[in-house]
Amino acid sequence: MEKTSFKKVVEKLIMPLFTGSYIGGEEISSSRDSEVAYGKQNSLLIKPNKLADYRLVLKRGQPFKMLELNLLKSIISEINTISELGIEDENYIRSLQDQAIEKAICLSLSDSDTAVTMQGIITELSKWASRTYEGKKVELGIILNQSVDNGELADNSQFSKIMNKDFFALLSDGKDSFIEFDKKGNLIGYVQAGKARQIQTITPYVFENIARYCSEKKIGIVLTENGDILIFRNRSLMFSKRLGVWNVYSHEEVIQLLANRGSYSLKDIRRSIYYTALDVSYGYSGGCLIYLNKDTVESALSHINAHDILDESYYEIKKKQEIANASKLYNLHSLSQVEEMFSVSYSQFLVDQKCYKAQCLKKIIDGKKFHELSRKLRQELVAMDGATVVDLDGTIIAVGAILKIEAGSEGGGRLAAATTLAKYGIAIKISQDGILKAFYYDKKAGKLKSLFTVG
């Protein structure tokens, strides 16, 4: 494969898999060097084959894990095999490359026998994704137990014989109940994952049960109602296929990116923001979550209506802003009205202005910071229409706020809100199909940039 072609493969297929990664140059290589190897300072050195005389430097903020290195080895091996076929049809090549990534994902999680079974199960779930049962979309959950091998059974309980049958659609829900197969795809039985012991997971809230159940030897594969396919292992959501594209979840990398190149934000807050974004993503409700920098809060308040503010100290800042703005020559006619409106205490302002939502949310939040709330409550707050705005310390400034958008903003309301407040911190826009997009303002470049995209 030529260098130009290999770079395109890396940019289009490999970099999107590894959140925050980028090509940081290249270096000379020899046939003694492997196709994938660890480099310096959180980098991997990659080349298309042994004979290539160069290696691209793939970098990101967090170190690459061994599983990711092995995944990349499998992907490059499969893609190199495809390139040697000499196929000229670009659409067909892309199709084969997509299959190569799927095969590589399966091999990265299991041995070759289990990988074949796993890929077959994913194929069957993909068929169900385009089907309905009695007019409804199907949700299914599979456990693939690598520690069990019942050999070649003579009965009809093999996954390939039963997963395409109508009755199979009723045997699991992908959240609390699952069908378990051995590494060869033979039926073992039924699992109610809700009985698994409590243990820390990195997963959307709704899938905590299966994540807890999936240890090193057990792989969970879920088909959601929206047609997404999720893969769990080591008590974590590891891969997903959404809108036909495979994604690798680099959870710790994203949490680190939320620090926005600073070291002063608490990891508990960043973790809660990321977990909530995941929860909203798989709640398919959409949402907008803003995490403000320490020195930009007052500027961000200019976009937030006083009726949406949930913290008294920020109400006081907003009051001064509104009075100062009304004092300008072009607003003098409204100065007395503004002064009268803000002449009362914060609690009386909420009553006088009939701020029903703000009063309700204040009681529900009860003085807690964002990371101190339950995951379920955080998910429901962020899913409201409008933006949830949180300061650097986790204080909730507003929930469901309809922001004053700058002129010229493009896209839907949530995207416009995200790109407007991204100037003051990190803005995460979660679409209804579950895609997370985070933005920040690059002061040196003088423009907004994408911080990460998670499928």
C-alpha angles and dihedrals in degrees: 000000000000119000093246092052092046092051089053090052091050093048097044103034111017107036094053088055093058111053114227095012125137140168107265098186133283140266138206116273139186135206088264091068120088122238091249126027140151115268133187126299104008096322141127125213112219137178133168097246144350095270096055111115094213140050125208116227110231110196140182139158098261127053116263113248124230091249090056092049091051091047090053091049090054093046094050092046092052094044091049089053090053093049090054090060090073095224114170100189103100094199091053091047091052090050091052091047091053089052089048091056091049091050091047091051091053092048092049090059102040149010120282095266094051091043091060090051091046094051090049091052091049089052091053092048090050088057091051089050089068094043136075131210115217089343096308133106113252127241116197137176128200130187115202108199110203093185093065124072116173092175122223107338122200096215128089098253096103113124093240091059100046110028093075094054121103094235090061090069090070100049100081142014102207093237109062105359130053143172114234126214131182123240091275092051098257116146114256101173147264127321127199099198094190088081093062114116119263112267136151115275138178103220143101110290094246092059099047093113096058092041090056091050096049108084126166094293098040122073121195119208118187134186111204127208088255092058097256119142117215129191123204130190136149088023092296141102100248108169139011137186109213126168087356095303127111118228132193115215110225094181099173092046091056092046089053092048089057088068085073093218092309131111099204102081118094116251090220089062094046090047092050091049092051094045090049092050088052091048093051090044091059093039086065091217100114124229148181122230124183123196108192129212118242097249100041104057096103091051090050091052089067087072096048124083114236089231090066098050114114101184123073096215091055090046088059091052091047091050091056090048093052094048092046091050092048089051092064115105096250091053101041092112090066098042096098092048092050093046091050093048092051097039092096134073121274094256091048090047090058090051097044094046093045092237094175096164094048093048092049094047093047090058093046094048089044097196095306124137122240096262091047094061122090116266092242093054092047090052092051093048095050091046091064118107109269131028133311109216122198129179126224093272094049097259109151108233098176142352125203089004119173101218130212100248122211118248114267096030112151134207130032126330096270093047091048091049092048095049092046096053094036085085088071102043137316120332121196119197116194114195124210090252088060103253115145118212122180126193136191137177117254104210094193094052092037094225145087118272137188112256096188144331121214120190 
